[in-house]
Coordinates of N, CA and C and ligand atoms in Angstrom, one line a residue:
X265 N 82.4 92.5 63.2 CA 82.1 93.0 64.5 C 83.4 93.6 65.2
X266 N 83.2 94.6 65.9 CA 84.4 95.3 66.6 C 84.9 94.4 67.7
X267 N 86.2 94.5 67.9 CA 86.9 93.7 69.0 C 86.6 94.4 70.3
X268 N 85.6 93.8 71.1 CA 85.1 94.5 72.3 C 86.1 94.6 73.4
X269 N 87.0 93.6 73.5 CA 88.0 93.6 74.6 C 89.0 94.7 74.3
X270 N 89.3 94.9 73.0 CA 90.3 95.9 72.6 C 89.7 97.3 72.9
X271 N 88.4 97.4 72.6 CA 87.7 98.7 72.8 C 87.7 99.0 74.3
X272 N 87.3 98.0 75.1 CA 87.4 98.3 76.6 C 88.7 98.7 77.0
X273 N 89.8 98.0 76.5 CA 91.1 98.4 77.0 C 91.5 99.8 76.5
X274 N 91.2 100.1 75.3 CA 91.5 101.4 74.7 C 90.9 102.5 75.5
X275 N 89.6 102.3 75.9 CA 89.0 103.4 76.7 C 89.6 103.4 78.1
X276 N 89.8 102.3 78.7 CA 90.5 102.2 80.0 C 91.8 102.9 80.0
X277 N 92.5 102.8 78.9 CA 93.8 103.5 78.8 C 93.7 104.9 78.3
X278 N 92.5 105.4 78.1 CA 92.2 106.8 77.7 C 92.8 107.0 76.3
X279 N 92.9 106.0 75.4 CA 93.4 106.2 74.1 C 92.3 106.7 73.2
X280 N 92.1 108.0 73.2 CA 91.0 108.6 72.5 C 91.0 108.2 71.0
X281 N 92.2 108.4 70.4 CA 92.4 108.2 69.0 C 91.9 106.8 68.6
X282 N 92.4 105.8 69.4 CA 92.0 104.4 69.0 C 90.5 104.2 69.2
X283 N 90.0 104.7 70.3 CA 88.5 104.4 70.6 C 87.7 105.0 69.4
X284 N 88.0 106.2 69.0 CA 87.2 106.9 68.0 C 87.4 106.2 66.6
X285 N 88.6 105.8 66.4 CA 88.9 105.2 65.1 C 88.2 103.8 65.0
X286 N 88.2 103.1 66.1 CA 87.6 101.8 66.1 C 86.1 101.9 65.9
X287 N 85.5 102.9 66.6 CA 84.0 103.1 66.5 C 83.6 103.7 65.2
X288 N 84.4 104.5 64.6 CA 84.1 105.0 63.2 C 84.1 103.9 62.2
X289 N 85.1 103.1 62.3 CA 85.2 101.9 61.4 C 84.0 101.0 61.6
X290 N 83.6 100.8 62.9 CA 82.5 99.9 63.2 C 81.2 100.5 62.6
X291 N 81.0 101.8 62.8 CA 79.8 102.4 62.4 C 79.7 102.4 60.8
X292 N 80.8 102.5 60.2 CA 80.8 102.4 58.7 C 80.4 101.1 58.1
X293 N 80.5 100.0 59.0 CA 80.1 98.7 58.5 C 78.6 98.4 58.7
X294 N 77.8 99.4 58.9 CA 76.3 99.2 59.1 C 76.0 98.1 60.2
X295 N 76.4 98.3 61.4 CA 76.1 97.3 62.4 C 74.7 97.3 62.8
X296 N 74.2 96.3 63.5 CA 72.8 96.2 64.0 C 72.8 97.0 65.3
X297 N 71.6 97.2 65.8 CA 71.4 97.9 67.1 C 72.0 97.0 68.2
X298 N 71.8 95.7 68.1 CA 72.3 94.8 69.1 C 73.8 94.8 69.2
X299 N 74.4 94.9 68.0 CA 75.9 95.1 68.0 C 76.3 96.4 68.6
X300 N 75.6 97.4 68.3 CA 75.9 98.8 68.9 C 75.8 98.7 70.4
X301 N 74.7 98.0 70.9 CA 74.6 97.8 72.4 C 75.8 97.1 73.0
X302 N 76.3 96.1 72.3 CA 77.5 95.4 72.8 C 78.7 96.4 72.9
X303 N 78.8 97.3 71.9 CA 79.9 98.3 71.9 C 79.7 99.2 73.1
X304 N 78.5 99.6 73.4 CA 78.2 100.5 74.5 C 78.6 99.7 75.8
X305 N 78.3 98.5 75.9 CA 78.6 97.7 77.1 C 80.2 97.6 77.3
X306 N 80.9 97.5 76.1 CA 82.3 97.4 76.2 C 82.9 98.8 76.7
X307 N 82.2 99.9 76.2 CA 82.7 101.2 76.7 C 82.4 101.4 78.2
X308 N 81.3 100.9 78.6 CA 80.9 101.0 80.0 C 82.0 100.2 80.9
X309 N 82.4 99.1 80.4 CA 83.5 98.3 81.1 C 84.7 99.1 81.1
X310 N 85.0 99.8 80.0 CA 86.2 100.7 79.9 C 86.2 101.8 81.0
X311 N 85.0 102.3 81.1 CA 84.8 103.4 82.1 C 85.0 102.8 83.6
X312 N 84.6 101.6 83.8 CA 84.8 101.0 85.1 C 86.3 100.9 85.4
X313 N 87.0 100.6 84.3 CA 88.5 100.5 84.5 C 89.0 101.9 84.9
X314 N 88.5 102.9 84.2 CA 89.0 104.3 84.5 C 88.7 104.6 86.0
X315 N 87.5 104.2 86.4 CA 87.1 104.4 87.8 C 88.0 103.7 88.8
X316 N 88.4 102.4 88.4 CA 89.3 101.6 89.3 C 90.7 102.3 89.4
X317 N 91.1 102.8 88.2 CA 92.4 103.5 88.2 C 92.4 104.8 89.0
X318 N 91.2 105.4 89.0 CA 91.0 106.6 89.8 C 91.1 106.3 91.3
X319 N 90.4 105.1 91.7 CA 90.4 104.7 93.1 C 91.8 104.4 93.6
X320 N 92.7 103.8 92.7 CA 94.0 103.4 93.1 C 95.0 104.6 93.1
X321 N 94.5 105.7 92.6 CA 95.4 106.9 92.5 C 96.2 107.0 91.3
X322 N 96.0 106.1 90.3 CA 96.8 106.2 89.1 C 96.2 107.2 88.2
X323 N 94.9 107.4 88.2 CA 94.3 108.5 87.5 C 93.7 109.6 88.4
X324 N 93.6 110.8 87.9 CA 93.2 112.0 88.7 C 91.8 112.4 88.2
X325 N 91.2 113.4 88.8 CA 89.9 113.9 88.4 C 90.0 114.4 86.9
X326 N 91.1 115.0 86.5 CA 91.2 115.4 85.1 C 91.1 114.2 84.2
X327 N 91.5 113.1 84.6 CA 91.4 111.9 83.8 C 89.9 111.4 83.7
X328 N 89.2 111.5 84.8 CA 87.8 111.2 84.8 C 87.1 112.1 83.8
X329 N 87.5 113.4 83.9 CA 86.8 114.4 83.0 C 87.1 114.0 81.5
X330 N 88.4 113.7 81.3 CA 88.8 113.4 79.9 C 88.0 112.1 79.4
X331 N 87.9 111.1 80.3 CA 87.2 109.9 80.0 C 85.8 110.2 79.6
X332 N 85.2 111.1 80.4 CA 83.8 111.5 80.1 C 83.7 112.1 78.7
X333 N 84.6 112.9 78.4 CA 84.6 113.6 77.0 C 84.8 112.5 75.9
X334 N 85.7 111.6 76.1 CA 85.9 110.6 75.1 C 84.6 109.7 75.0
X335 N 84.0 109.4 76.1 CA 82.8 108.5 76.0 C 81.7 109.3 75.3
X336 N 81.6 110.6 75.6 CA 80.5 111.4 75.0 C 80.7 111.4 73.4
X337 N 82.0 111.5 73.0 CA 82.3 111.5 71.6 C 81.9 110.1 71.0
X338 N 82.3 109.1 71.8 CA 82.0 107.7 71.3 C 80.5 107.5 71.1
X339 N 79.8 108.0 72.1 CA 78.3 107.8 72.0 C 77.7 108.5 70.9
X340 N 78.3 109.7 70.5 CA 77.8 110.4 69.4 C 77.9 109.6 68.1
X341 N 79.0 108.8 68.0 CA 79.1 107.9 66.8 C 78.1 106.8 66.8
X342 N 77.8 106.3 68.0 CA 76.8 105.2 68.1 C 75.4 105.6 68.1
X343 N 75.1 106.9 68.4 CA 73.7 107.3 68.6 C 72.8 107.1 67.3
X344 N 73.3 107.4 66.1 CA 72.5 107.1 65.0 C 72.1 105.7 64.8
X345 N 72.9 104.8 65.4 CA 72.6 103.3 65.3 C 71.6 102.9 66.4
X346 N 71.8 103.4 67.6 CA 70.9 103.0 68.7 C 69.6 103.8 68.8
X347 N 69.7 105.0 68.2 CA 68.5 105.9 68.5 C 68.1 106.8 67.5
X348 N 67.5 106.3 66.4 CA 66.8 107.3 65.5 C 65.4 107.4 66.1
X349 N 64.9 108.6 66.3 CA 63.6 108.8 66.9 C 62.5 108.1 66.2
X350 N 61.7 107.4 67.0 CA 60.5 106.7 66.5 C 59.4 107.6 66.3
X351 N 58.6 107.5 65.3 CA 57.5 108.5 65.1 C 56.3 108.1 65.9
X352 N 56.1 106.8 66.2 CA 55.0 106.3 67.0 C 55.3 106.5 68.5
X353 N 54.4 107.3 69.2 CA 54.7 107.5 70.6 C 54.0 106.5 71.4
X354 N 54.8 105.9 72.4 CA 54.2 104.8 73.1 C 53.9 105.2 74.6
X355 N 54.6 106.2 75.1 CA 54.4 106.6 76.5 C 55.4 107.7 76.8
X356 N 55.3 108.2 78.1 CA 56.1 109.3 78.5 C 57.0 108.9 79.7
X357 N 58.2 109.4 79.7 CA 59.2 109.1 80.8 C 59.7 110.5 81.3
X358 N 59.7 110.7 82.6 CA 60.4 111.9 83.1 C 61.7 111.3 83.7
X359 N 62.8 111.9 83.2 CA 64.1 111.4 83.5 C 65.0 112.4 84.1
X360 N 65.9 112.0 85.0 CA 66.9 113.0 85.4 C 68.0 112.3 86.3
X361 N 69.1 113.0 86.4 CA 70.1 112.5 87.4 C 69.8 113.2 88.7
X362 N 69.7 112.4 89.8 CA 69.2 112.8 91.1 C 70.1 113.9 91.7
X363 N 69.6 114.6 92.7 CA 70.3 115.7 93.3 C 71.7 115.3 93.9
X364 N 72.6 116.1 93.7 CA 74.0 116.0 94.1 C 74.9 115.1 93.2
X365 N 74.3 114.5 92.2 CA 75.0 113.7 91.2 C 75.1 114.4 89.9
X366 N 76.3 114.6 89.3 CA 76.4 115.3 88.1 C 76.7 114.4 86.9
X367 N 76.7 113.1 87.1 CA 77.1 112.2 86.0 C 75.8 112.0 85.0
X368 N 76.1 112.2 83.8 CA 74.9 112.1 82.9 C 75.1 111.3 81.6
X369 N 76.2 110.7 81.4 CA 76.4 110.0 80.1 C 75.5 108.7 80.0
X370 N 75.4 108.0 81.1 CA 74.5 106.8 81.1 C 73.1 107.2 81.0
X371 N 72.7 108.3 81.6 CA 71.3 108.8 81.5 C 71.0 109.1 80.1
X372 N 72.0 109.8 79.4 CA 71.8 110.2 78.0 C 71.6 109.0 77.1
X373 N 72.4 108.0 77.4 CA 72.3 106.7 76.6 C 70.8 106.2 76.8
X374 N 70.4 106.1 78.0 CA 69.0 105.6 78.2 C 68.0 106.4 77.5
X375 N 68.2 107.7 77.5 CA 67.3 108.7 76.9 C 67.2 108.4 75.4
X376 N 68.4 108.2 74.7 CA 68.4 107.9 73.3 C 67.7 106.6 73.0
X377 N 68.0 105.6 73.8 CA 67.3 104.3 73.5 C 65.8 104.4 73.7
X378 N 65.4 105.1 74.8 CA 64.0 105.1 75.1 C 63.3 105.9 73.9
X379 N 63.9 107.0 73.5 CA 63.3 107.8 72.4 C 63.2 106.9 71.1
X380 N 64.2 106.1 70.9 CA 64.2 105.3 69.7 C 63.1 104.3 69.8
X381 N 62.7 103.9 71.0 CA 61.6 102.9 71.1 C 60.2 103.6 71.2
X382 N 60.2 104.9 71.0 CA 58.9 105.6 70.9 C 58.5 106.4 72.1
X383 N 59.3 106.4 73.2 CA 59.0 107.2 74.4 C 59.2 108.7 74.2
X384 N 58.3 109.5 74.7 CA 58.6 110.9 74.8 C 59.4 111.1 76.1
X385 N 60.6 111.6 76.1 CA 61.4 111.7 77.3 C 61.5 113.1 77.7
X386 N 61.2 113.4 78.9 CA 61.3 114.8 79.5 C 62.6 114.7 80.4
X387 N 63.7 115.2 79.8 CA 65.0 115.1 80.5 C 65.2 116.3 81.4
X388 N 65.3 116.1 82.7 CA 65.4 117.3 83.6 C 66.9 117.6 83.8
X389 N 67.8 116.8 83.3 CA 69.2 117.2 83.4 C 69.9 116.5 84.6
X390 N 70.9 117.2 85.2 CA 71.6 116.6 86.3 C 71.3 117.4 87.6
X391 N 71.7 116.8 88.7 CA 71.5 117.4 90.0 C 70.1 117.9 90.2
X392 N 69.2 117.1 89.9 CA 67.8 117.5 89.8 C 67.1 117.5 91.2
X393 N 66.6 118.6 91.7 CA 65.9 118.6 93.0 C 64.7 117.8 93.0
X394 N 64.3 117.3 94.2 CA 63.1 116.5 94.3 C 61.9 117.2 93.7
X395 N 61.8 118.5 94.0 CA 60.6 119.3 93.6 C 60.5 119.4 92.1
X396 N 61.6 119.4 91.4 CA 61.5 119.4 89.9 C 60.9 118.1 89.4
X397 N 61.3 117.0 90.0 CA 60.7 115.7 89.5 C 59.2 115.8 89.8
X398 N 58.8 116.2 91.0 CA 57.4 116.2 91.4 C 56.6 117.1 90.4
X399 N 57.1 118.3 90.2 CA 56.4 119.3 89.3 C 56.2 118.7 87.9
X400 N 57.3 118.1 87.4 CA 57.2 117.6 86.0 C 56.2 116.5 85.9
X401 N 56.2 115.6 86.9 CA 55.3 114.5 86.9 C 53.8 115.0 87.0
X402 N 53.6 116.0 87.8 CA 52.2 116.6 87.9 C 51.9 117.2 86.5
X403 N 52.9 117.8 85.9 CA 52.6 118.5 84.6 C 52.3 117.6 83.4
X404 N 53.2 116.6 83.2 CA 53.1 115.8 82.0 C 52.5 114.4 82.2
X405 N 52.3 114.0 83.5 CA 51.6 112.8 83.8 C 52.2 111.6 83.0
X406 N 53.5 111.3 83.3 CA 54.2 110.2 82.6 C 53.7 108.9 83.2
X407 N 54.0 107.8 82.4 CA 53.8 106.4 83.0 C 55.0 106.0 83.9
X408 N 56.2 106.6 83.5 CA 57.4 106.1 84.1 C 58.3 107.3 84.5
X409 N 59.0 107.1 85.6 CA 60.0 108.1 86.1 C 61.3 107.3 86.1
X410 N 62.4 107.9 85.5 CA 63.7 107.3 85.5 C 64.7 108.1 86.3
X411 N 65.3 107.5 87.3 CA 66.2 108.2 88.1 C 67.6 107.7 87.9
X412 N 68.5 108.5 87.5 CA 69.9 108.1 87.2 C 70.8 108.5 88.3
X413 N 71.9 107.7 88.6 CA 72.9 108.1 89.6 C 74.0 107.1 89.7
X414 N 75.2 107.6 89.8 CA 76.3 106.7 89.9 C 77.1 106.8 91.3
X415 N 76.9 107.9 92.0 CA 77.6 108.0 93.3 C 76.8 107.2 94.3
X416 N 77.6 106.8 95.3 CA 76.9 106.1 96.4 C 75.9 107.0 97.1
X417 N 76.2 108.3 97.2 CA 75.2 109.2 97.8 C 74.0 109.4 97.0
X418 N 74.0 109.0 95.7 CA 72.8 109.1 94.9 C 71.7 108.2 95.4
X419 N 72.1 107.1 96.1 CA 71.1 106.2 96.6 C 70.1 107.0 97.6
X420 N 70.7 107.8 98.4 CA 69.8 108.6 99.3 C 69.0 109.6 98.5
X421 N 69.6 110.2 97.5 CA 68.9 111.2 96.6 C 67.7 110.5 95.9
X422 N 68.0 109.2 95.5 CA 66.9 108.5 94.8 C 65.7 108.2 95.8
X423 N 66.1 107.8 97.0 CA 65.1 107.6 98.0 C 64.3 108.9 98.3
X424 N 65.0 110.0 98.5 CA 64.4 111.3 98.7 C 63.4 111.6 97.6
X425 N 63.8 111.3 96.4 CA 63.0 111.6 95.2 C 61.7 110.8 95.2
X426 N 61.9 109.5 95.5 CA 60.7 108.6 95.5 C 59.8 109.0 96.7
X427 N 60.4 109.3 97.8 CA 59.6 109.8 99.0 C 58.8 111.1 98.6
X428 N 59.5 111.9 97.8 CA 58.8 113.2 97.4 C 57.6 112.9 96.5
X429 N 57.7 111.9 95.7 CA 56.5 111.5 94.9 C 55.4 111.0 95.8
X430 N 55.8 110.2 96.8 CA 54.8 109.7 97.8 C 54.1 110.9 98.5
X431 N 55.0 111.8 99.0 CA 54.4 112.9 99.7 C 53.4 113.7 98.9
X432 N 53.7 113.8 97.6 CA 52.8 114.5 96.7 C 51.6 113.7 96.3
X433 N 51.6 112.5 96.7 CA 50.4 111.6 96.4 C 50.4 111.0 95.0
X434 N 51.6 111.0 94.4 CA 51.6 110.6 93.0 C 52.5 109.3 92.7
X435 N 53.0 108.8 93.8 CA 53.9 107.6 93.7 C 53.3 106.5 92.9
X436 N 52.0 106.2 93.3 CA 51.4 105.0 92.7 C 50.8 105.3 91.2
X437 N 51.0 106.5 90.8 CA 50.6 106.8 89.4 C 51.6 106.5 88.4
X438 N 52.9 106.2 88.9 CA 54.0 106.0 87.9 C 54.8 104.7 88.4
X439 N 55.5 104.2 87.4 CA 56.5 103.2 87.7 C 57.8 103.9 87.8
X440 N 58.7 103.5 88.7 CA 59.9 104.2 88.9 C 61.1 103.2 88.6
X441 N 62.0 103.5 87.7 CA 63.2 102.7 87.5 C 64.4 103.6 87.8
X442 N 65.3 103.0 88.6 CA 66.5 103.6 88.9 C 67.6 103.0 88.0
X443 N 68.6 103.8 87.7 CA 69.7 103.2 86.8 C 71.0 104.0 87.1
X444 N 72.1 103.3 86.7 CA 73.4 103.9 86.9 C 74.2 102.9 87.8
X445 N 75.5 103.3 88.0 CA 76.4 102.4 88.7 C 76.0 102.1 90.1
X446 N 75.2 103.0 90.7 CA 74.8 102.7 92.1 C 73.5 101.9 92.2
X447 N 72.9 101.5 91.0 CA 71.7 100.8 91.1 C 71.9 99.3 91.2
X448 N 71.1 98.7 92.0 CA 71.2 97.2 92.2 C 69.9 96.8 92.8
X449 N 69.7 95.5 93.0 CA 68.5 95.0 93.6 C 68.3 95.6 95.0
X450 N 69.4 95.6 95.8 CA 69.3 96.2 97.1 C 68.9 97.6 97.1
X451 N 69.5 98.4 96.2 CA 69.2 99.8 96.1 C 67.7 100.0 95.7
X452 N 67.3 99.1 94.8 CA 65.8 99.2 94.4 C 65.0 99.1 95.7
X453 N 65.3 98.1 96.5 CA 64.5 97.8 97.7 C 64.6 99.0 98.7
X454 N 65.8 99.5 98.9 CA 66.0 100.6 99.9 C 65.3 101.9 99.4
X455 N 65.3 102.2 98.1 CA 64.7 103.4 97.6 C 63.2 103.3 97.4
X456 N 62.7 102.1 97.2 CA 61.3 101.9 97.0 C 61.0 102.0 95.5
X457 N 62.0 101.8 94.6 CA 61.7 101.8 93.2 C 61.1 100.5 92.7
X458 N 60.6 100.5 91.4 CA 60.0 99.3 90.9 C 61.0 98.4 90.1
X459 N 62.0 99.0 89.6 CA 63.0 98.3 88.8 C 64.4 99.0 89.0
X460 N 65.4 98.2 88.6 CA 66.8 98.8 88.6 C 67.5 98.4 87.4
X461 N 68.6 99.1 87.0 CA 69.2 98.8 85.8 C 70.7 99.3 85.7
X462 N 71.5 98.4 85.2 CA 72.9 98.8 84.8 C 73.0 98.7 83.3
X463 N 71.9 98.5 82.7 CA 71.9 98.2 81.2 C 70.6 98.9 80.6
X464 N 70.9 100.0 79.9 CA 69.8 100.8 79.4 C 68.9 100.0 78.4
X465 N 69.6 99.3 77.5 CA 68.8 98.6 76.5 C 67.8 97.6 77.1
X466 N 68.2 96.9 78.1 CA 67.3 95.9 78.8 C 66.2 96.7 79.4
X467 N 66.5 97.8 80.1 CA 65.4 98.5 80.8 C 64.4 99.2 79.9
X468 N 64.8 99.5 78.7 CA 63.8 100.1 77.7 C 62.8 99.0 77.5
X469 N 63.2 97.7 77.4 CA 62.2 96.7 77.2 C 61.2 96.5 78.4
X470 N 61.8 96.7 79.6 CA 60.9 96.7 80.8 C 59.9 97.8 80.7
X471 N 60.4 99.0 80.3 CA 59.5 100.1 80.2 C 58.4 99.9 79.1
X472 N 58.8 99.2 78.0 CA 57.8 98.9 77.0 C 56.7 97.9 77.5
X473 N 57.2 97.0 78.3 CA 56.2 96.0 79.0 C 55.3 96.8 79.9
X474 N 55.8 97.8 80.6 CA 55.0 98.5 81.5 C 53.9 99.3 80.8
X475 N 54.2 100.0 79.7 CA 53.2 100.8 79.0 C 52.2 99.9 78.3
X476 N 52.7 98.7 77.9 CA 51.7 97.8 77.2 C 50.9 97.0 78.2
X477 N 51.2 97.2 79.5 CA 50.4 96.5 80.6 C 50.8 95.1 80.8
X478 N 52.0 94.7 80.3 CA 52.4 93.2 80.5 C 52.8 92.9 81.9
Ligands
B12_517 C1 83.2 109.9 83.7 C2 83.1 110.0 85.2 C3 83.0 111.2 85.8 C4 82.8 112.5 85.0 C5 81.3 112.5 84.6 C6 81.0 113.2 83.2 C7 79.6 113.1 82.8 N1 79.2 114.0 82.0 O1 78.8 112.2 83.2 C8 83.1 113.6 86.0 C9 84.6 114.1 85.8 C10 82.3 114.9 86.0 C11 83.1 112.9 87.3 C12 83.0 113.5 88.5 C13 83.1 112.9 89.7 N2 83.2 111.6 90.0 CO1 83.0 110.2 88.5 N3 83.2 108.8 87.3 C14 83.2 108.8 86.0 C15 83.3 107.3 85.6 C16 84.8 107.1 85.2 C17 82.4 106.9 84.4 C18 80.9 107.1 84.6 C19 80.3 106.8 83.3 O2 80.0 107.6 82.4 N4 80.1 105.4 83.0 C20 79.6 104.9 81.7 C21 78.1 104.9 81.7 C22 77.7 104.5 80.2 O3 77.7 103.9 82.6 P1 76.4 104.2 83.6 O4 76.4 105.5 84.1 O5 76.4 103.1 84.6 O6 75.2 104.0 82.6 C23 74.7 102.8 82.0 C24 73.7 102.1 82.9 O7 73.9 102.2 84.3 C25 72.4 102.7 82.5 N5 71.8 103.9 83.1 C26 72.4 105.0 83.6 N6 71.5 105.8 84.1 C27 70.3 105.3 83.9 C28 69.0 105.7 84.2 C29 67.9 104.9 84.0 C30 66.6 105.4 84.4 C31 68.1 103.7 83.4 C32 66.9 102.8 83.2 C33 69.4 103.2 83.1 C34 70.5 104.0 83.3 O8 72.5 103.0 81.1 C35 73.9 103.2 80.8 C36 74.2 102.3 79.6 O9 73.8 101.0 79.8 C37 82.9 106.5 86.9 C38 83.4 105.1 87.0 C39 82.3 104.1 86.9 N7 82.6 102.9 87.2 O10 81.2 104.4 86.5 C40 83.4 107.5 88.0 C41 82.7 107.5 89.4 C42 81.2 107.3 89.3 N8 83.0 108.9 89.8 C43 83.4 108.9 91.1 C44 83.7 110.0 91.8 C45 84.3 109.8 93.2 C46 83.6 111.3 91.3 C47 83.9 112.7 92.0 C48 83.4 112.7 93.4 C49 85.4 113.0 91.8 C50 85.9 114.2 92.5 N9 86.7 114.0 93.5 O11 85.5 115.3 92.1 C51 83.0 113.6 91.1 C52 81.6 113.8 91.6 C53 80.8 114.8 90.9 C54 79.3 114.7 91.2 N10 78.9 115.4 92.3 O12 78.6 114.0 90.6 C55 83.3 107.5 91.7 C56 82.1 107.3 92.6 C57 82.4 106.6 93.9 C58 81.1 106.3 94.6 N11 80.8 105.1 94.8 O13 80.4 107.2 95.0 C59 83.4 106.6 90.5 C60 82.7 105.2 90.6 C61 84.9 106.3 90.2 C62 85.5 105.5 91.2 N12 85.6 104.2 91.0 O14 86.0 106.0 92.2 N13 83.1 111.5 87.1

């Protein structure tokens, strides 16, 4: 198993070479999905360190961008382990990063994991207006809507989006889960969502329970 603390530190220090070397070695050892999930959690912690360094002024926006690129490369290595598409379809999810938020790496991880569990995912991308969510829900009639966001202002955007579903008369036709660094129990209550998540793997199981009627 990969040394998770070292992986977190390497990402926090933006040591691209070390992060990719460690993950390539890890992937070559045929890890399980659960082990790959642990590696993703370690990367997520590394990104939190990057965020803290940005807040203290030690890192700049360029460093955030570089961290995003390194993490995207890292996830590419892990994707075949966490997400080979399942042929049996279990349900539909309309997913997107809410308006004014451009962060998408966590959303993309959730998408891969949900697809691997058999969901058809309609990914609307980033900075998604309320109207696009409403139109897609009316069009594909999913069981679940996933709203991603990491900025504090994304909480308002999530609330707008759920209010938009209410105004269109379709809020009760779907379960809504919010996810990303801004998601918490309180955020779930404020936005009117049904669930919240800082961990994509756990929430895929919640989604499976929803479509199975558990
Ligand atoms: C990389 C990064 C960027 C990259 C994003 C690249 C990309 N393609 O996404 C770039 C450079 C573009 C960027 C820009 C900015 N960023 Co930024 N960024 C980050 C950073 C370092 C990492 C985010 C990340 O990828 N985390 C790793 C992923 C894996 O974690 P995650 O998103 O939480 O996802 C996991 C779960 O939450 C869950 N999940 C995620 N989405 C969903 C959805 C559903 C439905 C479900 C079920 C689950 C789920 O699954 C994932 C795996 O488990 C964070 C720091 C942090 N602590 O997060 C700052 C951070 C989010 N950024 C911040 C800021 C301030 C900015 C900028 C304003 C900077 C600027 N001055 O320009 C801009 C804003 C642009 C915008 N309008 O969105 C702040 C936000 C502060 C706040 N509270 O609002 C943070 C917290 C840094 C900080 N500590 O100051 N950023």
